[in-house]
Amino acid sequence: MSVRDISVSFGGIVALDGVSFDIDDGLIVGLIGPNGAGKTTLFNCLSRLYTPSAGAILFEGRSILTCPAHQIADLGIGRTFQNLALFRNLSVLDNVNVGGHCRTRSDYFSDALHLPWTRRGEASLKSRSHEIIGYLDLEAHAEKRVADLPFGTQKRVELARALASSPKLLLLDEPACGLNHEEVEALAATIKQIRDDRAVTILVVEHHMSLVMSISDRVIALNFGRKIAEGAPAQVQQDAHVINAYLGTGQS
Amino acid sequence: MPRLNNPRVTLAIIAVALVLPLVIQNFLTFQLTLVLVYAIAIIGLNLLTGFNGQFSLGHSAFYAIGAYVAAMLMDKADFPYAMTLPVAGIACFVFGFLFGLPALRLEGVYLALATFALAVATPQILKLSPLEHWTGGVQGIVVNKPEAPFGLPLTEDQWLYYFTLLITIVMTVLAHNLVASRTGRAMMAIRDNPIAARSMGINIALYKSLTFGVSALYTGVAGALGAIVVQFVAPDSFTFFLSISLLVGLVVGGVGWIPGAFFGGAFVLFVPNLAESFSKGLSGAVYGVMIIVLIYVLPTGAAGLTRAASRWWRAKA
Ligand SMILES: Nc1ncnc2c1ncn2[C@@H]1O[C@H](COP(=O)(O)OP(=O)(O)OP(=O)(O)O)[C@@H](O)[C@H]1O
Ligand SMILES: [Mg+2]
């Protein structure tokens, strides 16, 4: 993944201002910055929900800016959302099944007639979904409606749903937000495990500093839509611009 | 949402449905046929509104198109009545799909308003004098009642009931398959969270417009069946009030639950008559009060009631 000089503005607000960076395969990269720095906006560009006014985004050497948003999952970019964005009335299993939408094929006609290939596709999708549900310890909830589950569990369902698209690059927007201390520790282990077991490159936005610093191979810092630092976690943590940015907005 | 996937319950219901017209009067059989017709239309509305989250106040228009296509084909082209159903269905699919395309830009109340316009315009268009040769203008079209084929010892009403029952079962099974499939999940994902659905690789425009088409197809087939059963089409049978009746049937049966359509169909057919039997002058008010009471007592419609009943049944067993 290569982001070159992208800019986004909303009316008068410049949310991203010429941001560039590269992400090497197989790394966990942390993206930090104070509130309103432009992190989510950047994610929305990577998943084509927003189109930058300038710049380029290359994935595996090809520009993704010509792709509509619904083809991004197919390319191998999966994501979770800062505020839960689950399909609330569906079961955990069905949420994960929808995650596998881009890895399966069907049409209205064969689905209504429940034709043999529909049946086969459903069976293999279901077994893949169950594998992921087991991987993230969600078996006990598989048939439950997600809206009825506790917040921490819902966040795990979002992660499972993103994994179901077999992403090569996984974008996690504040996965630790709202979790308790134990859950955050478990999450750190899970993220590393996903990278190791599933050969996924991970870009993670987090305010939880000790989490980012412990799992990231590299860290990128944004402030007011600009990249202010990039490097190894320890190095970014010491960076004067980063310290200023956080002190300036009253964050630790 | 509960599904009627208990085969014993389903078979028992079908058995009752098969025996019923042999033991009840012809007029009641005719009414039950109309319940099935409404049920098909309500399933169509449910696919769009309940499963895909798109509102429509315009389904009377699709019903009207289906009914007129069937009536005109029988009246002008001597089409066998059974053959009018696929033509009406395809015509409504195309119309619904085309209407759904611009409607992609509309959401919630705006979509409701656009479909409302469709419902209001359709009866007037059907009355236009340049079209009178085909539509029969204000008078409408009278069609013949088909007789039972193969010398079956059935009255016309009984035969039409069985014919309609067969179509209803097929269309219910297809809808049931659809909502339990990858396509159905995509429809519901769009309803629950369009942005997340898009990021999961769902082509929202495609699914929304196809769902509009399929929904119109269901309602159009219902309209065609309705024309055959009632033997008559006229513009004023398909006013905005029909759209509202279908919506009432949808809510009473349970939004997002396919078998609810049968409860809804029975409600919109029988309850207004019941209201009228209470008081001729105040039938509308009585019907209104009944709807309000029902919505307070059973906010999730027959779906919620069935769920509670099956829970009670299992607890007892
Ligand atoms: N859809 C939008 N319309 C208008 N302004 C927006 C929109 N999305 C983001 N912004 C603005 O862009 C700036 C960057 O927002 P963004 O959500 O990317 O920040 P963030 O780094 O994710 O912050 P947080 O840590 O609070 O999630 C903010 O000033 C925000 O108000
Ligand atoms: Mg954010």
Coordinates of C-alpha atoms and ligand atoms in Angstrom, one line a residue:
Chain A
M1 CA 0.0 0.0 0.0
S2 CA 1.3 3.4 -1.0
V3 CA -0.4 6.7 -0.2
R4 CA 1.0 9.6 -2.2
D5 CA 0.3 13.2 -1.3
I6 CA -3.4 12.9 -0.6
S7 CA -5.6 15.8 0.4
V8 CA -9.2 15.9 1.6
S9 CA -11.2 18.9 2.6
F10 CA -14.8 19.4 3.8
G11 CA -16.0 22.8 3.0
G12 CA -13.4 25.0 4.7
I13 CA -11.9 22.2 6.9
V14 CA -8.7 20.6 5.5
A15 CA -8.9 17.1 7.0
L16 CA -5.9 15.7 5.1
D17 CA -3.1 17.9 3.7
G18 CA -0.6 16.1 1.4
V19 CA -0.2 12.9 3.4
S20 CA 2.2 10.3 2.0
F21 CA 3.5 7.0 3.4
D22 CA 4.1 3.4 2.4
I23 CA 3.1 0.3 4.3
D24 CA 5.3 -2.8 3.8
D25 CA 3.6 -6.2 3.6
G26 CA 3.3 -8.2 6.8
L27 CA 3.8 -5.2 9.2
I28 CA 1.5 -3.8 11.9
V29 CA 1.5 -0.1 11.5
G30 CA 0.1 2.2 14.1
L31 CA -1.6 5.5 13.1
I32 CA -1.8 8.0 15.9
G33 CA -2.8 11.6 16.3
P34 CA -5.1 13.8 18.5
N35 CA -8.8 14.0 17.9
G36 CA -9.7 15.4 14.5
A37 CA -6.2 14.8 13.1
G38 CA -7.7 13.1 10.0
K39 CA -7.1 9.4 10.9
T40 CA -10.6 8.2 10.1
T41 CA -10.7 10.4 7.0
L42 CA -7.6 8.6 5.8
F43 CA -9.2 5.3 6.4
N44 CA -12.3 6.4 4.5
C45 CA -10.0 7.3 1.6
L46 CA -8.4 3.9 1.7
S47 CA -11.7 2.2 1.6
R48 CA -13.0 4.6 -1.1
L49 CA -15.8 6.0 1.0
Y50 CA -14.2 9.4 0.4
T51 CA -12.3 10.5 -2.8
P52 CA -9.3 12.6 -2.1
S53 CA -9.2 15.9 -4.0
A54 CA -5.5 15.3 -4.8
G55 CA -3.0 12.5 -4.6
A56 CA -2.9 8.8 -5.4
I57 CA -3.4 5.6 -3.5
L58 CA -1.8 2.5 -4.8
F59 CA -2.5 -1.0 -3.7
E60 CA -0.3 -3.8 -5.0
G61 CA 1.0 -1.2 -7.5
R62 CA -2.4 -0.2 -8.9
S63 CA -4.4 2.9 -8.3
I64 CA -7.5 2.1 -6.3
L65 CA -9.1 5.6 -7.0
T66 CA -10.8 4.2 -10.1
C67 CA -12.5 1.4 -8.1
P68 CA -15.9 2.0 -6.6
A69 CA -16.2 1.4 -2.9
H70 CA -17.9 -1.9 -3.2
Q71 CA -14.9 -3.4 -5.0
I72 CA -12.4 -2.6 -2.4
A73 CA -13.1 -5.6 -0.3
D74 CA -12.6 -7.7 -3.3
L75 CA -9.1 -6.2 -3.9
G76 CA -8.2 -7.4 -0.4
I77 CA -8.7 -4.3 1.8
G78 CA -10.9 -5.0 4.9
R79 CA -11.8 -2.7 7.7
T80 CA -13.6 -2.1 11.0
F81 CA -15.3 1.2 12.0
Q82 CA -14.6 3.6 14.8
N83 CA -18.2 3.5 15.9
L84 CA -19.6 0.1 15.6
A85 CA -21.2 -0.4 12.1
L86 CA -22.6 -3.9 12.5
F87 CA -25.8 -5.2 10.8
R88 CA -27.7 -5.0 14.1
N89 CA -30.6 -7.2 13.3
L90 CA -28.6 -10.1 11.9
S91 CA -27.0 -12.9 13.9
V92 CA -23.2 -13.0 14.5
L93 CA -23.0 -15.8 11.9
D94 CA -24.8 -13.7 9.3
N95 CA -22.7 -10.7 10.0
V96 CA -19.6 -12.8 9.3
N97 CA -21.3 -14.3 6.3
V98 CA -21.8 -10.8 4.9
G99 CA -18.1 -10.2 5.4
G100 CA -17.5 -13.1 3.1
H101 CA -19.8 -11.6 0.4
C102 CA -17.0 -10.6 -1.8
R103 CA -15.4 -14.0 -1.7
T104 CA -18.6 -15.8 -2.9
R105 CA -20.8 -15.5 -6.0
S106 CA -24.6 -15.9 -6.4
D107 CA -27.5 -14.1 -8.1
Y108 CA -31.1 -13.4 -7.3
F109 CA -32.4 -16.2 -9.5
S110 CA -30.3 -19.1 -8.2
D111 CA -30.7 -17.9 -4.6
A112 CA -34.5 -17.8 -4.9
L113 CA -34.5 -21.3 -6.5
H114 CA -31.9 -22.6 -4.0
L115 CA -30.0 -24.2 -6.9
P116 CA -27.3 -26.8 -6.2
W117 CA -24.4 -24.3 -6.6
T118 CA -26.2 -21.9 -4.2
R119 CA -26.4 -24.7 -1.7
R120 CA -22.7 -25.6 -2.2
G121 CA -21.7 -21.9 -1.9
E122 CA -23.7 -21.5 1.3
A123 CA -22.1 -24.6 2.8
S124 CA -18.6 -23.6 2.1
L125 CA -19.2 -20.0 3.2
K126 CA -20.8 -21.2 6.4
S127 CA -17.8 -23.4 7.3
R128 CA -15.4 -20.6 6.6
S129 CA -17.5 -18.2 8.8
H130 CA -17.5 -20.8 11.6
E131 CA -13.8 -21.2 11.4
I132 CA -13.4 -17.4 11.9
I133 CA -16.0 -17.3 14.6
G134 CA -14.1 -20.1 16.4
Y135 CA -10.8 -18.2 15.9
L136 CA -12.2 -15.2 17.6
D137 CA -13.9 -17.2 20.4
L138 CA -17.4 -16.2 19.3
E139 CA -19.0 -19.7 19.0
A140 CA -21.2 -19.3 22.0
H141 CA -22.8 -16.3 20.3
A142 CA -23.0 -17.5 16.7
E143 CA -26.8 -17.5 16.4
K144 CA -27.4 -14.5 18.6
R145 CA -28.6 -11.1 17.2
V146 CA -25.6 -8.8 17.4
A147 CA -27.5 -5.9 18.9
D148 CA -28.2 -8.0 22.0
L149 CA -24.5 -8.6 22.7
P150 CA -22.2 -6.6 25.0
F151 CA -20.1 -3.9 23.4
G152 CA -16.7 -5.8 23.6
T153 CA -18.2 -8.8 21.9
Q154 CA -19.7 -6.6 19.2
K155 CA -16.2 -5.2 18.5
R156 CA -14.9 -8.8 18.1
V157 CA -17.8 -9.5 15.7
E158 CA -16.7 -6.6 13.6
L159 CA -13.2 -8.0 13.5
A160 CA -14.5 -11.4 12.5
R161 CA -16.6 -9.8 9.8
A162 CA -13.6 -8.0 8.4
L163 CA -11.5 -11.2 8.5
A164 CA -14.2 -13.0 6.6
S165 CA -13.3 -11.1 3.4
S166 CA -9.8 -12.6 3.6
P167 CA -8.1 -9.2 3.5
K168 CA -4.5 -8.7 2.7
L169 CA -4.6 -5.3 4.3
L170 CA -6.8 -4.8 7.4
L171 CA -7.7 -1.3 8.6
L172 CA -8.7 -1.2 12.3
D173 CA -10.2 2.1 13.5
E174 CA -9.8 2.3 17.3
P175 CA -10.3 -1.4 18.0
A176 CA -9.6 -0.8 21.7
C177 CA -12.0 2.0 22.2
G178 CA -14.5 1.2 25.0
L179 CA -12.8 -2.0 26.0
N180 CA -11.7 -2.8 29.6
H181 CA -8.2 -3.5 30.6
E182 CA -8.2 -7.3 30.1
E183 CA -10.0 -7.0 26.8
V184 CA -7.3 -4.6 25.6
E185 CA -4.6 -7.0 26.5
A186 CA -6.4 -9.8 24.7
L187 CA -6.9 -7.6 21.7
A188 CA -3.2 -6.9 21.5
A189 CA -2.5 -10.6 21.3
T190 CA -5.2 -11.2 18.8
I191 CA -4.0 -8.5 16.4
K192 CA -0.5 -9.9 16.5
Q193 CA -1.9 -13.4 16.0
I194 CA -4.0 -12.4 13.0
R195 CA -0.9 -10.9 11.4
D196 CA 1.1 -14.1 12.0
D197 CA -1.5 -16.7 11.3
R198 CA -3.2 -15.1 8.3
A199 CA -0.5 -13.1 6.7
V200 CA -2.4 -9.9 7.0
T201 CA -0.8 -6.4 6.9
I202 CA -2.5 -4.3 9.6
L203 CA -3.0 -0.5 9.8
V204 CA -4.4 0.4 13.2
V205 CA -5.7 3.7 14.5
E206 CA -5.5 3.9 18.3
H207 CA -5.5 6.4 21.0
H208 CA -4.5 3.7 23.5
M209 CA -0.7 4.5 23.4
S210 CA 0.6 1.5 25.2
L211 CA -1.3 -0.8 22.9
V212 CA -0.1 0.9 19.7
M213 CA 3.5 1.1 21.0
S214 CA 3.5 -2.6 22.0
I215 CA 2.1 -4.1 18.8
S216 CA 3.3 -1.8 16.0
D217 CA 6.4 -2.3 13.9
R218 CA 6.1 1.3 12.7
V219 CA 4.1 4.2 13.8
I220 CA 2.8 7.2 11.8
A221 CA 1.6 10.3 13.5
L222 CA -0.9 12.8 12.1
N223 CA -1.9 16.2 13.3
F224 CA -4.2 18.7 11.6
G225 CA -4.2 16.5 8.5
R226 CA -0.4 16.5 8.1
K227 CA 2.0 13.7 8.8
I228 CA 4.2 14.9 11.6
A229 CA 6.3 11.8 12.3
E230 CA 7.0 8.3 11.1
G231 CA 9.3 5.6 12.4
A232 CA 9.8 2.9 15.0
P233 CA 7.5 3.2 18.0
A234 CA 10.1 4.3 20.4
Q235 CA 11.4 6.9 18.0
V236 CA 7.9 8.4 17.3
Q237 CA 7.1 8.4 21.0
Q238 CA 10.1 10.7 21.6
D239 CA 9.5 12.9 18.7
A240 CA 9.1 16.6 19.7
H241 CA 6.3 17.3 17.2
V242 CA 4.3 14.3 18.5
I243 CA 4.8 15.4 22.1
N244 CA 3.8 18.9 21.3
A245 CA 0.7 17.8 19.3
Y246 CA -0.6 15.8 22.2
L247 CA 0.3 18.3 24.9
G248 CA -1.2 21.1 22.7
T249 CA -4.6 19.3 22.7
G250 CA -4.4 18.3 26.3
Q251 CA -3.9 14.6 25.6
S252 CA -1.4 12.3 27.3
Chain B
M1 CA -37.5 -13.4 13.5
P2 CA -39.2 -16.8 13.7
R3 CA -39.3 -18.9 10.5
L4 CA -42.0 -21.4 9.7
N5 CA -39.3 -24.1 9.2
N6 CA -41.0 -26.6 11.3
P7 CA -42.1 -29.1 8.6
R8 CA -44.9 -30.6 10.6
V9 CA -46.5 -27.2 11.2
T10 CA -46.1 -26.2 7.5
L11 CA -47.6 -29.5 6.3
A12 CA -50.5 -29.2 8.7
I13 CA -51.2 -25.7 7.5
I14 CA -51.1 -26.8 3.9
A15 CA -53.4 -29.7 4.6
V16 CA -56.0 -27.4 6.2
A17 CA -55.7 -25.0 3.3
L18 CA -56.4 -27.9 0.9
V19 CA -59.4 -29.2 2.7
L20 CA -61.0 -25.9 3.6
P21 CA -62.7 -25.0 0.3
L22 CA -64.5 -28.4 0.3
V23 CA -66.2 -27.6 3.6
I24 CA -66.9 -23.9 3.4
Q25 CA -69.2 -21.8 1.3
N26 CA -68.2 -20.5 -2.1
F27 CA -68.2 -16.9 -1.0
L28 CA -65.8 -17.6 1.8
T29 CA -63.6 -19.5 -0.6
F30 CA -63.6 -16.5 -2.8
Q31 CA -62.5 -14.4 0.1
L32 CA -59.8 -16.7 1.1
T33 CA -58.5 -16.6 -2.4
L34 CA -58.2 -12.8 -2.1
V35 CA -56.4 -13.3 1.2
L36 CA -53.8 -15.3 -0.7
V37 CA -53.6 -12.7 -3.4
Y38 CA -53.0 -9.9 -0.8
A39 CA -50.4 -12.2 0.9
I40 CA -48.4 -12.4 -2.3
A41 CA -48.5 -8.6 -2.7
I42 CA -47.5 -8.1 1.0
I43 CA -44.6 -10.5 0.5
G44 CA -43.5 -8.3 -2.3
L45 CA -43.7 -5.2 -0.1
N46 CA -41.9 -7.0 2.7
L47 CA -39.0 -7.9 0.4
L48 CA -38.6 -4.2 -0.3
T49 CA -39.5 -2.5 3.0
G50 CA -38.9 -5.2 5.6
F51 CA -35.8 -6.8 4.2
N52 CA -34.2 -4.0 2.2
G53 CA -35.4 -1.0 4.1
Q54 CA -36.8 0.9 1.2
F55 CA -40.3 2.5 1.8
S56 CA -43.0 2.3 -0.7
L57 CA -46.4 3.9 -0.7
G58 CA -46.7 3.1 -4.4
H59 CA -47.4 -0.6 -4.4
S60 CA -51.0 -0.1 -5.5
A61 CA -49.4 1.0 -8.8
F62 CA -47.6 -2.2 -9.3
Y63 CA -50.7 -4.1 -8.3
A64 CA -52.7 -2.1 -10.9
I65 CA -50.2 -2.7 -13.6
G66 CA -50.2 -6.4 -13.0
A67 CA -54.0 -6.5 -12.9
Y68 CA -54.4 -4.4 -16.1
V69 CA -51.7 -6.4 -18.0
A70 CA -53.6 -9.6 -17.2
A71 CA -57.0 -8.2 -18.0
M72 CA -55.9 -6.6 -21.3
L73 CA -54.2 -9.8 -22.4
M74 CA -57.3 -11.9 -21.7
D75 CA -59.6 -9.3 -23.1
K76 CA -57.8 -8.2 -26.3
A77 CA -55.4 -11.1 -27.0
D78 CA -57.4 -14.0 -25.7
F79 CA -54.5 -15.1 -23.5
P80 CA -55.1 -18.1 -21.3
Y81 CA -55.4 -16.7 -17.8
A82 CA -52.5 -18.7 -16.4
M83 CA -50.2 -17.3 -19.0
T84 CA -51.0 -13.7 -18.0
L85 CA -49.2 -14.2 -14.7
P86 CA -45.6 -14.4 -16.0
V87 CA -46.2 -11.5 -18.4
A88 CA -47.6 -9.4 -15.7
G89 CA -44.7 -10.3 -13.4
I90 CA -42.1 -9.5 -15.9
A91 CA -43.8 -6.2 -16.9
C92 CA -43.8 -5.2 -13.3
F93 CA -40.3 -6.3 -12.7
V94 CA -39.1 -4.1 -15.5
F95 CA -41.2 -1.2 -14.4
G96 CA -40.1 -1.6 -10.7
F97 CA -36.5 -1.9 -11.7
L98 CA -36.6 1.2 -13.8
F99 CA -38.5 3.1 -11.1
G100 CA -35.9 1.8 -8.5
L101 CA -33.0 3.3 -10.5
P102 CA -33.7 7.0 -9.9
A103 CA -35.1 6.1 -6.5
L104 CA -31.6 5.0 -5.5
R105 CA -30.9 8.7 -4.7
L106 CA -33.9 8.9 -2.4
E107 CA -34.2 7.7 1.1
G108 CA -36.7 7.4 3.9
V109 CA -39.5 10.0 3.6
Y110 CA -38.3 11.2 0.1
L111 CA -38.6 7.7 -1.3
A112 CA -42.0 7.4 0.4
L113 CA -43.1 10.7 -1.4
A114 CA -41.9 9.6 -4.8
T115 CA -43.7 6.3 -4.5
F116 CA -46.8 8.1 -3.3
A117 CA -46.7 10.1 -6.5
L118 CA -46.7 6.9 -8.4
A119 CA -49.7 5.6 -6.5
V120 CA -51.7 8.8 -7.1
A121 CA -50.8 9.1 -10.8
T122 CA -51.5 5.5 -11.8
P123 CA -55.4 5.4 -11.5
Q124 CA -55.6 8.7 -13.4
I125 CA -53.3 7.5 -16.2
L126 CA -55.5 4.4 -16.5
K127 CA -58.5 6.6 -17.1
L128 CA -56.9 8.6 -19.9
S129 CA -59.0 8.7 -23.0
P130 CA -56.1 7.9 -25.5
L131 CA -55.6 4.6 -23.7
E132 CA -59.3 3.9 -23.4
H133 CA -59.3 1.4 -26.2
W134 CA -57.0 -0.9 -24.2
T135 CA -57.9 0.0 -20.6
G136 CA -61.6 0.5 -21.0
G137 CA -61.3 4.0 -19.3
V138 CA -63.3 4.6 -16.2
Q139 CA -65.4 1.5 -16.9
G140 CA -62.5 -0.8 -16.7
I141 CA -62.4 -4.3 -18.1
V142 CA -64.6 -7.3 -17.3
V143 CA -62.9 -10.7 -17.6
N144 CA -64.4 -14.2 -17.7
K145 CA -64.1 -16.5 -14.7
P146 CA -62.0 -19.6 -15.7
E147 CA -63.6 -23.0 -15.2
A148 CA -61.8 -25.9 -13.5
P149 CA -59.8 -27.8 -16.2
F150 CA -59.7 -31.5 -16.9
G151 CA -63.3 -31.8 -15.9
L152 CA -62.4 -31.6 -12.2
P153 CA -65.5 -31.6 -10.0
L154 CA -64.8 -28.1 -8.6
T155 CA -66.8 -24.9 -8.7
E156 CA -65.1 -22.0 -10.4
D157 CA -64.3 -20.4 -7.0
Q158 CA -62.9 -23.6 -5.6
W159 CA -60.7 -24.0 -8.7
L160 CA -59.4 -20.5 -8.6
Y161 CA -58.6 -21.0 -4.9
Y162 CA -56.5 -24.0 -5.6
F163 CA -54.8 -22.3 -8.5
T164 CA -54.0 -19.3 -6.4
L165 CA -52.9 -21.5 -3.5
L166 CA -50.4 -23.2 -5.8
I167 CA -48.9 -19.9 -7.0
T168 CA -48.8 -18.6 -3.4
I169 CA -46.9 -21.6 -2.1
V170 CA -44.4 -21.4 -4.9
M171 CA -43.9 -17.6 -4.4
T172 CA -43.6 -18.0 -0.7
V173 CA -41.0 -20.7 -1.0
L174 CA -39.0 -18.6 -3.4
A175 CA -39.1 -15.6 -1.1
H176 CA -38.2 -17.7 1.8
N177 CA -35.2 -19.1 -0.1
L178 CA -34.2 -15.7 -1.2
V179 CA -34.1 -14.0 2.2
A180 CA -32.1 -16.9 3.7
S181 CA -29.5 -16.7 1.0
R182 CA -26.4 -14.6 0.2
T183 CA -28.7 -12.2 -1.7
G184 CA -31.1 -11.9 1.2
R185 CA -28.2 -11.2 3.6
A186 CA -27.0 -8.5 1.3
M187 CA -30.5 -6.9 1.2
M188 CA -30.7 -6.9 5.0
A189 CA -27.1 -5.6 5.4
I190 CA -28.0 -2.7 3.2
R191 CA -31.1 -2.1 5.4
D192 CA -29.1 -2.2 8.6
N193 CA -26.0 -0.3 7.6
P194 CA -25.5 0.8 4.0
I195 CA -22.0 2.1 4.5
A196 CA -20.7 -1.0 6.2
A197 CA -22.5 -3.1 3.5
R198 CA -20.6 -1.2 0.8
S199 CA -17.3 -1.8 2.5
M200 CA -18.1 -5.5 2.6
G201 CA -18.3 -5.5 -1.1
I202 CA -22.0 -5.2 -1.6
N203 CA -23.1 -3.3 -4.7
I204 CA -25.9 -1.3 -3.2
A205 CA -27.3 0.2 -6.4
L206 CA -27.6 -3.2 -7.9
Y207 CA -29.3 -4.9 -5.0
K208 CA -31.6 -2.0 -4.3
S209 CA -32.9 -1.7 -7.9
L210 CA -33.2 -5.5 -8.3
T211 CA -35.1 -5.7 -5.1
F212 CA -37.4 -3.0 -6.3
G213 CA -38.0 -5.0 -9.4
V214 CA -38.6 -8.3 -7.6
S215 CA -40.9 -6.6 -5.1
A216 CA -42.9 -5.1 -8.0
L217 CA -42.9 -8.5 -9.7
Y218 CA -44.6 -10.1 -6.6
T219 CA -47.1 -7.4 -6.3
G220 CA -47.8 -7.5 -10.1
V221 CA -48.4 -11.2 -10.0
A222 CA -50.8 -10.6 -7.1
G223 CA -52.5 -7.9 -9.2
A224 CA -52.9 -10.3 -12.1
L225 CA -54.3 -13.0 -9.9
G226 CA -56.6 -10.4 -8.3
A227 CA -58.0 -9.4 -11.7
I228 CA -58.7 -13.1 -12.6
V229 CA -60.3 -13.8 -9.2
V230 CA -62.4 -10.6 -9.1
Q231 CA -63.1 -10.8 -12.9
F232 CA -62.9 -7.1 -13.1
V233 CA -60.4 -4.2 -13.2
A234 CA -61.1 -0.5 -12.9
P235 CA -58.9 2.4 -12.1
D236 CA -60.6 3.2 -8.8
S237 CA -59.9 -0.3 -7.4
F238 CA -56.2 0.7 -7.3
T239 CA -56.1 3.9 -5.4
F240 CA -53.6 5.0 -2.8
F241 CA -55.8 3.3 -0.3
L242 CA -54.7 -0.1 -1.6
S243 CA -51.0 0.9 -1.0
I244 CA -51.9 1.8 2.6
S245 CA -53.8 -1.5 3.0
L246 CA -50.8 -3.4 1.9
L247 CA -48.6 -1.5 4.3
V248 CA -51.2 -2.2 7.1
G249 CA -51.0 -5.9 6.2
L250 CA -47.2 -5.8 6.3
V251 CA -47.1 -4.2 9.8
V252 CA -49.8 -6.4 11.2
G253 CA -48.1 -9.6 9.9
G254 CA -44.7 -8.6 11.0
V255 CA -42.1 -6.5 9.1
G256 CA -39.2 -8.8 7.9
W257 CA -41.1 -12.1 8.4
I258 CA -42.4 -13.8 5.3
P259 CA -45.3 -15.9 6.8
G260 CA -46.6 -12.7 8.4
A261 CA -48.1 -11.8 4.9
F262 CA -50.9 -14.4 5.5
F263 CA -51.9 -12.8 8.7
G264 CA -51.7 -9.4 7.1
G265 CA -53.7 -10.5 4.1
A266 CA -56.4 -11.9 6.3
F267 CA -56.4 -8.7 8.3
V268 CA -56.8 -6.3 5.4
L269 CA -59.5 -8.5 3.8
F270 CA -61.7 -9.3 6.9
V271 CA -61.2 -6.6 9.4
P272 CA -62.7 -3.7 7.3
N273 CA -65.8 -5.9 6.8
L274 CA -65.9 -6.6 10.5
A275 CA -65.6 -2.9 11.2
E276 CA -68.5 -2.3 8.9
S277 CA -70.6 -4.9 10.6
F278 CA -70.2 -2.9 13.9
S279 CA -71.3 0.4 12.4
K280 CA -71.9 1.3 8.8
G281 CA -71.4 5.0 9.3
L282 CA -68.3 4.7 11.4
S283 CA -66.6 1.7 9.7
G284 CA -63.5 3.8 8.9
A285 CA -63.2 5.0 12.5
V286 CA -63.7 1.4 13.9
Y287 CA -61.1 0.1 11.5
G288 CA -58.7 2.8 12.6
V289 CA -59.2 2.1 16.3
M290 CA -58.7 -1.6 15.7
I291 CA -55.3 -0.9 13.9
I292 CA -54.2 1.4 16.8
V293 CA -55.2 -1.1 19.4
L294 CA -53.4 -3.9 17.5
I295 CA -50.2 -1.8 17.2
Y296 CA -50.2 -1.1 20.9
V297 CA -50.9 -4.7 21.9
L298 CA -48.7 -6.3 19.3
P299 CA -46.0 -3.9 18.1
T300 CA -44.2 -6.7 16.3
G301 CA -47.3 -8.0 14.6
A302 CA -48.2 -11.6 14.1
A303 CA -44.5 -12.3 14.0
G304 CA -44.0 -11.4 17.7
L305 CA -47.2 -13.3 18.6
T306 CA -46.0 -16.4 16.8
R307 CA -42.6 -16.2 18.4
A308 CA -44.1 -15.9 21.9
A309 CA -46.5 -18.8 21.1
S310 CA -43.7 -21.1 19.9
R311 CA -41.6 -20.2 23.0
W312 CA -44.6 -21.1 25.2
W313 CA -45.1 -24.3 23.3
R314 CA -41.5 -25.4 23.7
A315 CA -41.4 -24.5 27.4
K316 CA -44.5 -26.6 27.9
A317 CA -43.2 -29.6 26.0
Ligands
LIG1 N1 -18.0 13.9 6.6 C1 -17.4 15.0 7.2 N2 -17.9 16.2 6.9 C2 -17.3 17.3 7.4 N3 -16.2 17.3 8.2 C3 -15.6 16.1 8.5 C4 -16.2 14.9 8.0 N4 -15.4 13.8 8.4 C5 -14.5 14.4 9.1 N5 -14.6 15.7 9.1 C6 -13.6 16.7 9.8 O1 -12.3 16.3 9.4 C7 -11.4 16.4 10.5 C8 -10.7 15.1 10.6 O2 -11.7 14.1 11.1 P1 -11.4 12.6 11.4 O3 -12.6 12.0 11.7 O4 -10.6 12.1 10.2 O5 -10.4 12.7 12.7 P2 -9.8 11.5 13.5 O6 -8.4 11.6 13.5 O7 -10.4 10.2 13.1 O8 -10.3 11.9 15.0 P3 -10.8 11.0 16.2 O9 -9.6 10.5 16.9 O10 -11.6 11.9 17.0 O11 -11.6 9.8 15.6 C9 -12.2 16.8 11.7 O12 -12.1 18.2 11.8 C10 -13.6 16.5 11.3 O13 -14.5 17.4 11.9
MG2 MG -11.5 8.8 14.0

